[in-house]
Amino acid sequence: MFFNRSESYYDRSTENLLEMVDPITGRRKKRKRLFEKNGRCSILQNYTRQHFRFLTDIFTTLVDIKWRYNLTVFTFVYLLGWVGFGVIWWLVALEHGDLAPEQINNPEWKPCVSNVYSFPTAFLFSVETQTTIGYGYRSITDECWIGIIVVVIQSVFSCVIDAVMIGCVFAKIAKPKRRAETLVFSKHAVIALRDSKLTLMFQVADMRHNHLFEAHVRAKLIKHRTTEEGELIPLYQYDLNVGYDMGLDRIFLVWPLIIEHVIDNNSPLYDVTASGLKHASFEIIVILEGIVPSTGMTTQKLTSYLPEEVKWGFRFDHHILTLHNEHLSYVANYDKLNNTIAVPTPSMSMKELDLKREASTDEATGNCTTEHITTTEPAKHKPENETHCKKRTNNNPSSKDAKKDDAADKTNGVQIDITDEQTEKSTK
C-alpha cells in the first residue's frame, strides 16, 4: 500500500515537472529555462553533505568562486600567516628571555631577534620577513638556532602562498569564459524549407578579429521521454544533428554563419507541426566550443531556445554580410543578426510531408502503397486507394490467375492481396 502511494506521488511530481504545474494550486506556471540565454545554468545543486569534495580541489574552487569571495580568502590567508608567525616569533623571544624588562634596554644583551620586545613588534617582524620588505631595524641574530629555523620555514611558506594565491588571481583574470562574451547567437531560431526539407536554423557569430581555432557546434533537445516499459524520463537529452556525419559541425567562424539541423525521421522534431510548436514542451541547447588563439585555452558559449523562441515559416536575412564600396571589403553588420524574413512554409510536420510525398509519388507511378487488404466489405465502402488498386489490377482481364498476379503488387516492400471474389466484383 505504501509503495502504491509513493509511486503515484512520483508520477504526479514527474507530471508537474514536465507540464510546469504548481503542485499546490494546480495552475500552470511560466516555464523555467534550464539554461539562460547568456548560457548560465539555472539548475540548483543540492549537496548538503558533500561540501568537503570542493576542498579536495581547492585551486579550482578558488578560481570558480566570485571575486569578492576570492579576494576575501586572499586577504584572510595572508593575515593568518602574518599573525600566526607573529605569535611564533613572540614565543621565540619569550623563550630566549628577550621580553624580560631588565633585558629590553640592556645594551650587553644579545636577543634572538633584534628590537622584538612585544607582540606588536613580533607581528611587524613577521610581516617584514614574509613580504621580504627588510627595513633594517629588526633582524635575526645567531644567538638562537630556533630563530633561524623559523625564518627558513616562513620564507618557504610565503613562496607557496604567493604562488597559489597569485596563480588563482591570474587564472581567474585569464579565464576563457570572458572570451565567450564576444560569441553571440541569434535571439530566435527559425524553421523553414531548405532543399525541400524542413530545417531548424539558428545563427552564430564571433565579434573578435582573432577568431577561434577548431570551432565546432553541438545541439541538444531536452524533453521528456517514455520508454517501452512505461518509465517516464523527465529531462532526456536528444541529439540534434547539425552536420556531424559530414563534418559541417566544424565551422570556420570568420563571418556570421547559419547552423542547420535537417528535420528527418531521426530528428526529435520529426512530428512537430506549426500549431503543435506553440504548445510543445522542450528546450534546445546550443553549445559552441573553440580554442582561443592568444591563450590556447578552450572556451565555451551556450544558449537555449524555448518553443516560443522558434519561429515557424521564417529564414534569416542574408544581407548581414555586405560589400563596402569604398574599401572594397566585406562588412558584417551584427545589428542584423536577428533579422528574419517570412517565407512560404507548410504548417504540417516533416512526417506528414514525407507521407504526402510518398502518396503523390505512388499515385504518379501507378503503384499502391496500402497494406494487406483482407476486408470483405462491398466495393462502395472500400477506401479510395484500395479501389484504385483494383482498377489497376483489372486492366488485363485475360484470366483470374493473371488478375491475382497483377493484384499482388509490391511497392516499397508493401504487399497487396485481393481475393478472387473481390476481383470479380471490381470487374463487374
Coordinates of C-alpha atoms in Angstrom, one line a residue:
M1 CA 0.0 0.0 0.0
F2 CA 2.8 2.4 0.9
F3 CA 4.6 1.5 -2.4
N4 CA 1.5 2.4 -4.4
R5 CA 1.1 5.8 -2.7
S6 CA 4.8 6.6 -3.3
E7 CA 4.6 5.5 -6.9
S8 CA 1.5 7.7 -7.6
Y9 CA 3.2 10.6 -5.8
Y10 CA 6.3 10.1 -8.1
D11 CA 4.0 10.1 -11.1
R12 CA 2.3 13.3 -10.1
S13 CA 5.6 15.1 -9.2
T14 CA 7.1 14.0 -12.6
E15 CA 4.0 15.2 -14.4
N16 CA 4.2 18.6 -12.6
L17 CA 7.8 18.8 -13.6
L18 CA 7.0 18.2 -17.3
E19 CA 4.0 20.4 -17.5
M20 CA 5.3 23.1 -15.1
V21 CA 2.2 22.8 -12.9
D22 CA 2.1 24.1 -9.4
P23 CA 1.6 21.0 -7.2
I24 CA -0.4 23.0 -4.6
T25 CA -2.7 25.3 -6.7
G26 CA -2.6 23.1 -9.9
R27 CA -2.1 26.2 -12.1
R28 CA 0.3 26.2 -15.0
K29 CA 3.4 28.2 -14.2
K30 CA 5.6 30.0 -16.6
R31 CA 8.3 27.6 -17.9
K32 CA 11.7 28.0 -16.2
R33 CA 14.6 27.6 -18.5
L34 CA 17.4 25.1 -17.9
F35 CA 19.9 27.5 -19.4
E36 CA 19.5 31.2 -19.7
K37 CA 20.1 33.0 -23.0
N38 CA 23.6 34.0 -21.8
G39 CA 24.5 30.4 -21.1
R40 CA 24.2 30.4 -17.3
C41 CA 22.8 27.2 -15.9
S42 CA 19.6 27.6 -13.9
I43 CA 19.7 24.2 -12.1
L44 CA 20.4 24.5 -8.4
Q45 CA 22.8 21.9 -7.0
N46 CA 21.8 20.3 -3.7
Y47 CA 24.9 18.8 -2.0
T48 CA 24.2 19.3 1.7
R49 CA 26.6 16.6 2.8
Q50 CA 29.1 16.8 0.0
H51 CA 30.8 20.2 0.7
F52 CA 34.1 18.6 1.6
R53 CA 34.6 17.4 -2.0
F54 CA 35.2 21.0 -3.1
L55 CA 38.2 21.3 -0.7
T56 CA 39.9 18.4 -2.4
D57 CA 40.3 20.6 -5.5
I58 CA 40.9 23.9 -3.7
F59 CA 42.6 25.6 -6.7
T60 CA 39.6 25.1 -9.0
T61 CA 37.3 26.1 -6.2
L62 CA 39.2 29.4 -5.7
V63 CA 39.1 30.1 -9.4
D64 CA 35.4 29.4 -9.8
I65 CA 34.1 31.4 -6.8
K66 CA 33.2 35.1 -7.2
W67 CA 35.7 37.9 -7.0
R68 CA 34.5 39.2 -3.6
Y69 CA 35.0 35.7 -2.1
N70 CA 38.3 35.2 -3.8
L71 CA 39.7 38.5 -2.5
T72 CA 38.4 37.7 0.9
V73 CA 40.2 34.4 1.0
F74 CA 43.3 36.1 -0.5
T75 CA 43.4 38.7 2.4
F76 CA 42.5 36.2 5.1
V77 CA 45.3 33.7 4.1
Y78 CA 47.9 36.5 4.3
L79 CA 46.7 37.9 7.6
L80 CA 46.5 34.4 9.0
G81 CA 50.1 33.8 8.0
W82 CA 51.4 37.1 9.4
V83 CA 49.5 36.7 12.7
G84 CA 50.5 33.0 13.0
F85 CA 54.2 33.6 12.6
G86 CA 53.9 36.8 14.7
V87 CA 52.8 34.5 17.6
I88 CA 55.7 32.1 16.9
W89 CA 58.2 35.0 16.9
W90 CA 56.8 36.3 20.2
L91 CA 57.1 32.8 21.7
V92 CA 60.7 32.6 20.4
A93 CA 61.5 35.9 22.0
L94 CA 59.8 34.9 25.3
E95 CA 61.7 31.6 25.4
H96 CA 65.0 33.3 24.8
G97 CA 64.3 35.9 27.5
D98 CA 64.1 38.9 25.2
L99 CA 60.8 40.0 26.7
A100 CA 62.2 40.4 30.3
P101 CA 62.0 44.1 31.4
E102 CA 65.6 44.0 32.6
Q103 CA 66.9 42.8 29.2
I104 CA 64.9 45.1 26.9
N105 CA 67.2 48.2 27.5
N106 CA 70.4 46.2 28.4
P107 CA 73.0 47.1 25.7
E108 CA 75.1 44.0 26.5
W109 CA 72.2 41.6 25.9
K110 CA 72.1 39.8 22.6
P111 CA 68.5 39.0 21.7
C112 CA 67.4 36.2 19.3
V113 CA 65.6 38.9 17.1
S114 CA 66.8 42.5 17.5
N115 CA 64.2 45.0 18.6
V116 CA 61.4 42.5 19.2
Y117 CA 60.2 43.1 22.7
S118 CA 56.4 42.8 22.5
F119 CA 53.7 41.1 20.3
P120 CA 53.2 44.2 18.0
T121 CA 57.0 44.2 17.3
A122 CA 56.9 40.4 16.7
F123 CA 54.0 40.9 14.3
L124 CA 55.8 43.6 12.4
F125 CA 58.9 41.4 12.1
S126 CA 56.7 38.6 10.8
V127 CA 55.3 40.9 8.1
E128 CA 58.8 42.1 7.1
T129 CA 60.1 38.5 6.9
Q130 CA 57.2 37.1 4.8
T131 CA 57.0 40.0 2.4
T132 CA 60.8 40.4 2.3
I133 CA 60.5 44.1 3.0
G134 CA 63.6 44.3 5.2
Y135 CA 63.5 47.8 6.8
G136 CA 66.8 47.0 8.6
Y137 CA 65.6 47.9 12.1
R138 CA 64.6 44.3 13.1
S139 CA 66.7 41.3 12.2
I140 CA 67.5 37.8 13.2
T141 CA 70.8 37.1 15.1
D142 CA 72.9 34.0 15.5
E143 CA 72.1 33.7 19.2
C144 CA 69.4 31.0 18.8
W145 CA 69.1 28.2 16.2
I146 CA 65.3 28.1 16.5
G147 CA 65.0 31.6 15.1
I148 CA 67.0 30.6 12.0
I149 CA 64.8 27.6 11.5
V150 CA 61.6 29.7 11.8
V151 CA 62.9 32.2 9.3
V152 CA 63.5 29.4 6.8
I153 CA 60.0 27.9 7.3
Q154 CA 58.3 31.3 7.0
S155 CA 60.2 32.0 3.8
V156 CA 59.1 28.8 2.2
F157 CA 55.6 29.4 3.4
S158 CA 55.5 32.8 1.8
C159 CA 56.7 31.4 -1.5
V160 CA 53.9 28.8 -1.5
I161 CA 51.2 31.2 -0.5
D162 CA 52.3 33.7 -3.2
A163 CA 52.4 31.0 -5.9
V164 CA 48.9 29.7 -5.0
M165 CA 47.1 33.0 -4.4
I166 CA 48.7 35.0 -7.2
G167 CA 48.2 32.0 -9.5
C168 CA 44.5 31.9 -8.6
V169 CA 44.0 35.6 -9.4
F170 CA 45.9 35.2 -12.7
A171 CA 43.9 32.2 -13.7
K172 CA 40.7 34.0 -12.8
I173 CA 41.6 37.0 -14.9
A174 CA 42.7 34.9 -17.9
K175 CA 39.6 32.6 -17.6
P176 CA 38.5 31.7 -21.2
K177 CA 34.9 32.3 -20.1
R178 CA 35.4 36.0 -20.7
R179 CA 36.3 35.3 -24.3
A180 CA 32.9 33.8 -24.7
E181 CA 31.3 37.3 -24.2
T182 CA 32.1 38.1 -27.8
L183 CA 30.5 35.0 -29.2
V184 CA 26.8 35.7 -30.0
F185 CA 23.8 33.7 -31.1
S186 CA 20.6 34.8 -32.8
K187 CA 17.8 35.6 -30.4
H188 CA 15.4 33.3 -32.2
A189 CA 15.7 30.0 -34.1
V190 CA 13.7 29.5 -37.3
I191 CA 12.1 26.6 -39.2
A192 CA 11.7 26.8 -43.0
L193 CA 12.1 24.7 -46.1
R194 CA 15.6 24.1 -47.4
D195 CA 16.1 21.8 -50.3
S196 CA 12.5 20.5 -49.8
K197 CA 13.3 19.6 -46.2
L198 CA 12.0 21.4 -43.1
T199 CA 15.2 22.7 -41.4
L200 CA 15.8 24.2 -38.0
M201 CA 18.2 27.1 -38.2
F202 CA 20.0 29.5 -35.9
Q203 CA 22.8 32.0 -36.4
V204 CA 26.1 32.3 -34.6
A205 CA 28.9 34.9 -34.9
D206 CA 32.3 35.9 -33.4
M207 CA 32.8 39.6 -33.0
R208 CA 36.6 39.5 -32.5
H209 CA 39.2 39.6 -35.2
N210 CA 41.3 36.8 -33.8
H211 CA 38.8 34.0 -34.4
L212 CA 38.6 30.7 -32.7
F213 CA 40.6 27.7 -33.7
E214 CA 38.8 24.3 -34.2
A215 CA 35.4 25.9 -33.6
H216 CA 32.5 23.3 -33.5
V217 CA 28.8 23.4 -32.7
R218 CA 26.6 20.9 -30.9
A219 CA 22.9 21.0 -30.2
K220 CA 20.7 19.1 -27.7
L221 CA 16.9 19.0 -27.4
I222 CA 15.7 18.4 -23.8
K223 CA 12.2 17.0 -23.3
H224 CA 10.5 14.0 -21.6
R225 CA 10.7 10.5 -22.9
T226 CA 8.6 7.4 -22.2
T227 CA 10.3 4.1 -22.6
E228 CA 8.7 0.9 -23.8
E229 CA 8.4 -0.3 -20.2
G230 CA 6.5 2.8 -19.3
E231 CA 9.3 4.6 -17.5
L232 CA 9.0 8.4 -17.8
I233 CA 12.3 10.2 -18.1
P234 CA 11.5 13.9 -17.5
L235 CA 14.7 15.6 -18.9
Y236 CA 16.0 13.4 -21.7
Q237 CA 18.8 14.7 -24.0
Y238 CA 18.1 14.1 -27.7
D239 CA 20.9 14.9 -30.1
L240 CA 20.2 17.3 -32.9
N241 CA 22.4 16.5 -35.8
V242 CA 24.0 19.8 -37.2
G243 CA 26.1 18.0 -39.8
Y244 CA 28.3 15.8 -37.7
D245 CA 28.3 13.0 -40.2
M246 CA 29.5 15.3 -43.0
G247 CA 31.8 17.5 -40.8
L248 CA 29.5 20.5 -41.1
D249 CA 29.6 20.9 -37.3
R250 CA 33.3 22.1 -37.7
I251 CA 32.9 25.7 -38.6
F252 CA 35.2 28.4 -39.9
L253 CA 33.7 31.3 -37.8
V254 CA 35.0 34.3 -39.7
W255 CA 31.6 35.8 -40.5
P256 CA 28.1 35.0 -39.1
L257 CA 27.0 31.5 -40.0
I258 CA 23.7 29.8 -40.2
I259 CA 23.7 26.4 -38.5
E260 CA 21.3 23.9 -39.9
H261 CA 19.5 20.9 -38.4
V262 CA 17.7 19.0 -41.1
I263 CA 14.5 17.5 -39.7
D264 CA 14.3 13.9 -40.8
N265 CA 12.9 10.7 -39.4
N266 CA 15.8 10.6 -36.9
S267 CA 15.1 14.0 -35.6
P268 CA 13.0 14.6 -32.4
L269 CA 11.2 17.3 -34.3
Y270 CA 10.0 14.9 -37.0
D271 CA 6.3 15.0 -35.9
V272 CA 6.2 18.7 -34.7
T273 CA 3.7 20.9 -36.6
A274 CA 3.4 24.6 -36.7
S275 CA 0.4 24.6 -34.4
G276 CA 1.9 21.9 -32.1
L277 CA 5.0 24.0 -31.7
K278 CA 3.1 26.6 -29.8
H279 CA 2.1 24.1 -27.1
A280 CA 5.3 22.0 -27.2
S281 CA 7.4 21.5 -24.1
F282 CA 11.1 21.3 -24.9
E283 CA 14.3 23.3 -24.8
I284 CA 17.0 23.4 -27.4
I285 CA 20.5 23.9 -26.0
V286 CA 23.3 25.0 -28.4
I287 CA 27.0 24.7 -27.4
L288 CA 29.8 26.4 -29.3
E289 CA 33.4 25.5 -28.4
G290 CA 36.7 26.6 -29.7
I291 CA 40.3 27.3 -28.9
V292 CA 41.4 30.9 -28.0
P293 CA 44.4 31.7 -30.2
S294 CA 46.0 34.1 -27.7
T295 CA 46.0 31.7 -24.7
G296 CA 45.5 28.2 -26.3
M297 CA 42.6 27.6 -23.8
T298 CA 39.3 26.2 -24.8
T299 CA 36.3 28.4 -24.4
Q300 CA 32.6 27.5 -24.5
K301 CA 29.4 29.5 -25.1
L302 CA 25.9 28.2 -24.5
T303 CA 22.4 29.4 -25.3
S304 CA 18.9 27.9 -25.4
Y305 CA 15.7 28.2 -27.3
L306 CA 12.2 27.6 -25.9
P307 CA 9.3 26.6 -28.3
E308 CA 8.1 30.2 -28.3
E309 CA 11.5 31.4 -29.4
V310 CA 11.4 29.1 -32.5
K311 CA 9.7 31.0 -35.5
W312 CA 8.0 28.8 -38.0
G313 CA 8.0 29.9 -41.6
F314 CA 10.9 32.3 -41.4
R315 CA 14.5 32.4 -42.6
F316 CA 17.4 34.7 -41.7
D317 CA 18.3 37.8 -43.7
H318 CA 21.4 37.1 -45.8
H319 CA 22.2 40.9 -46.0
I320 CA 24.1 40.7 -42.8
L321 CA 27.3 40.4 -44.9
T322 CA 27.7 43.2 -47.4
L323 CA 30.4 44.6 -49.7
H324 CA 31.7 48.0 -48.7
N325 CA 32.1 50.1 -51.9
E326 CA 34.8 52.5 -50.6
H327 CA 37.2 50.0 -49.1
L328 CA 36.1 47.1 -51.4
S329 CA 35.9 44.8 -48.4
Y330 CA 33.1 42.8 -46.8
V331 CA 31.4 44.2 -43.7
A332 CA 29.5 42.1 -41.2
N333 CA 26.6 44.1 -39.7
Y334 CA 25.8 42.4 -36.4
D335 CA 22.8 44.6 -35.9
K336 CA 21.1 42.4 -38.5
L337 CA 21.9 39.2 -36.7
N338 CA 18.3 38.7 -35.6
N339 CA 16.6 39.9 -38.8
T340 CA 14.3 37.3 -40.2
I341 CA 12.1 37.1 -43.4
A342 CA 8.8 35.3 -43.7
V343 CA 8.9 32.6 -46.4
P344 CA 6.2 30.1 -47.6
T345 CA 6.4 27.1 -45.4
P346 CA 3.9 24.2 -44.9
S347 CA 2.3 24.1 -41.5
M348 CA 2.4 20.3 -41.3
S349 CA 5.2 18.3 -39.8
M350 CA 8.0 16.7 -41.8
K351 CA 6.5 13.3 -41.1
E352 CA 3.2 14.4 -42.7
L353 CA 5.1 15.9 -45.6
D354 CA 7.0 12.7 -46.3
L355 CA 3.8 10.6 -46.2
K356 CA 2.1 13.1 -48.6
R357 CA 5.1 13.0 -51.0
E358 CA 5.2 9.2 -50.9
A359 CA 1.4 9.1 -51.7
S360 CA 1.9 11.5 -54.5
T361 CA 4.8 9.6 -55.9
D362 CA 2.9 6.3 -55.8
E363 CA -0.1 7.8 -57.5
A364 CA 2.1 9.3 -60.2
T365 CA 3.9 6.0 -60.9
G366 CA 0.7 3.9 -60.6
N367 CA 1.8 1.9 -57.5
C368 CA -0.3 1.1 -54.5
T369 CA 1.2 1.6 -51.0
T370 CA -1.7 0.2 -48.9
E371 CA -1.1 -2.7 -46.6
H372 CA -2.6 -6.2 -46.9
I373 CA -6.3 -5.9 -47.8
T374 CA -8.3 -8.7 -46.2
T375 CA -11.7 -7.0 -45.7
T376 CA -14.8 -8.4 -47.4
E377 CA -16.8 -5.2 -47.4
P378 CA -18.6 -4.1 -50.6
A379 CA -16.6 -2.2 -53.1
K380 CA -18.6 1.0 -52.5
H381 CA -17.2 1.1 -48.9
K382 CA -13.6 0.5 -50.0
P383 CA -11.0 3.2 -49.4
E384 CA -10.1 5.2 -52.5
N385 CA -6.6 3.8 -52.7
E386 CA -7.9 0.3 -52.5
T387 CA -10.4 0.9 -55.3
H388 CA -7.5 2.3 -57.4
C389 CA -5.5 -0.8 -56.8
K390 CA -8.4 -3.0 -58.0
K391 CA -9.0 -0.9 -61.2
R392 CA -5.3 -1.0 -62.0
T393 CA -5.4 -4.8 -61.4
N394 CA -8.3 -5.3 -63.8
N395 CA -6.6 -3.6 -66.8
N396 CA -5.7 -7.0 -68.2
P397 CA -8.8 -9.2 -67.6
S398 CA -7.5 -12.2 -69.5
S399 CA -7.8 -14.7 -66.7
K400 CA -8.5 -14.8 -63.0
D401 CA -4.9 -16.0 -62.3
A402 CA -3.5 -13.1 -64.2
K403 CA -5.7 -10.7 -62.2
K404 CA -4.5 -12.3 -59.0
D405 CA -0.8 -11.9 -60.1
D406 CA -1.3 -8.3 -61.0
A407 CA -3.1 -7.6 -57.7
A408 CA -0.1 -8.9 -55.8
D409 CA 1.8 -5.7 -56.4
K410 CA 4.8 -4.6 -54.3
T411 CA 5.6 -1.0 -53.7
N412 CA 8.4 -0.2 -51.2
G413 CA 8.0 -3.7 -49.7
V414 CA 4.2 -3.4 -49.2
Q415 CA 2.2 -6.4 -50.5
I416 CA -1.4 -6.0 -51.8
D417 CA -3.6 -9.2 -51.8
I418 CA -7.0 -9.2 -53.5
T419 CA -9.2 -12.3 -53.4
D420 CA -10.9 -13.8 -56.5
E421 CA -14.3 -12.7 -55.3
Q422 CA -13.2 -9.1 -54.9
T423 CA -11.6 -9.2 -58.4
E424 CA -14.8 -10.4 -60.0
K425 CA -16.7 -7.6 -58.2
S426 CA -14.4 -5.0 -59.4
T427 CA -14.5 -6.4 -63.0
K428 CA -18.3 -6.2 -63.0

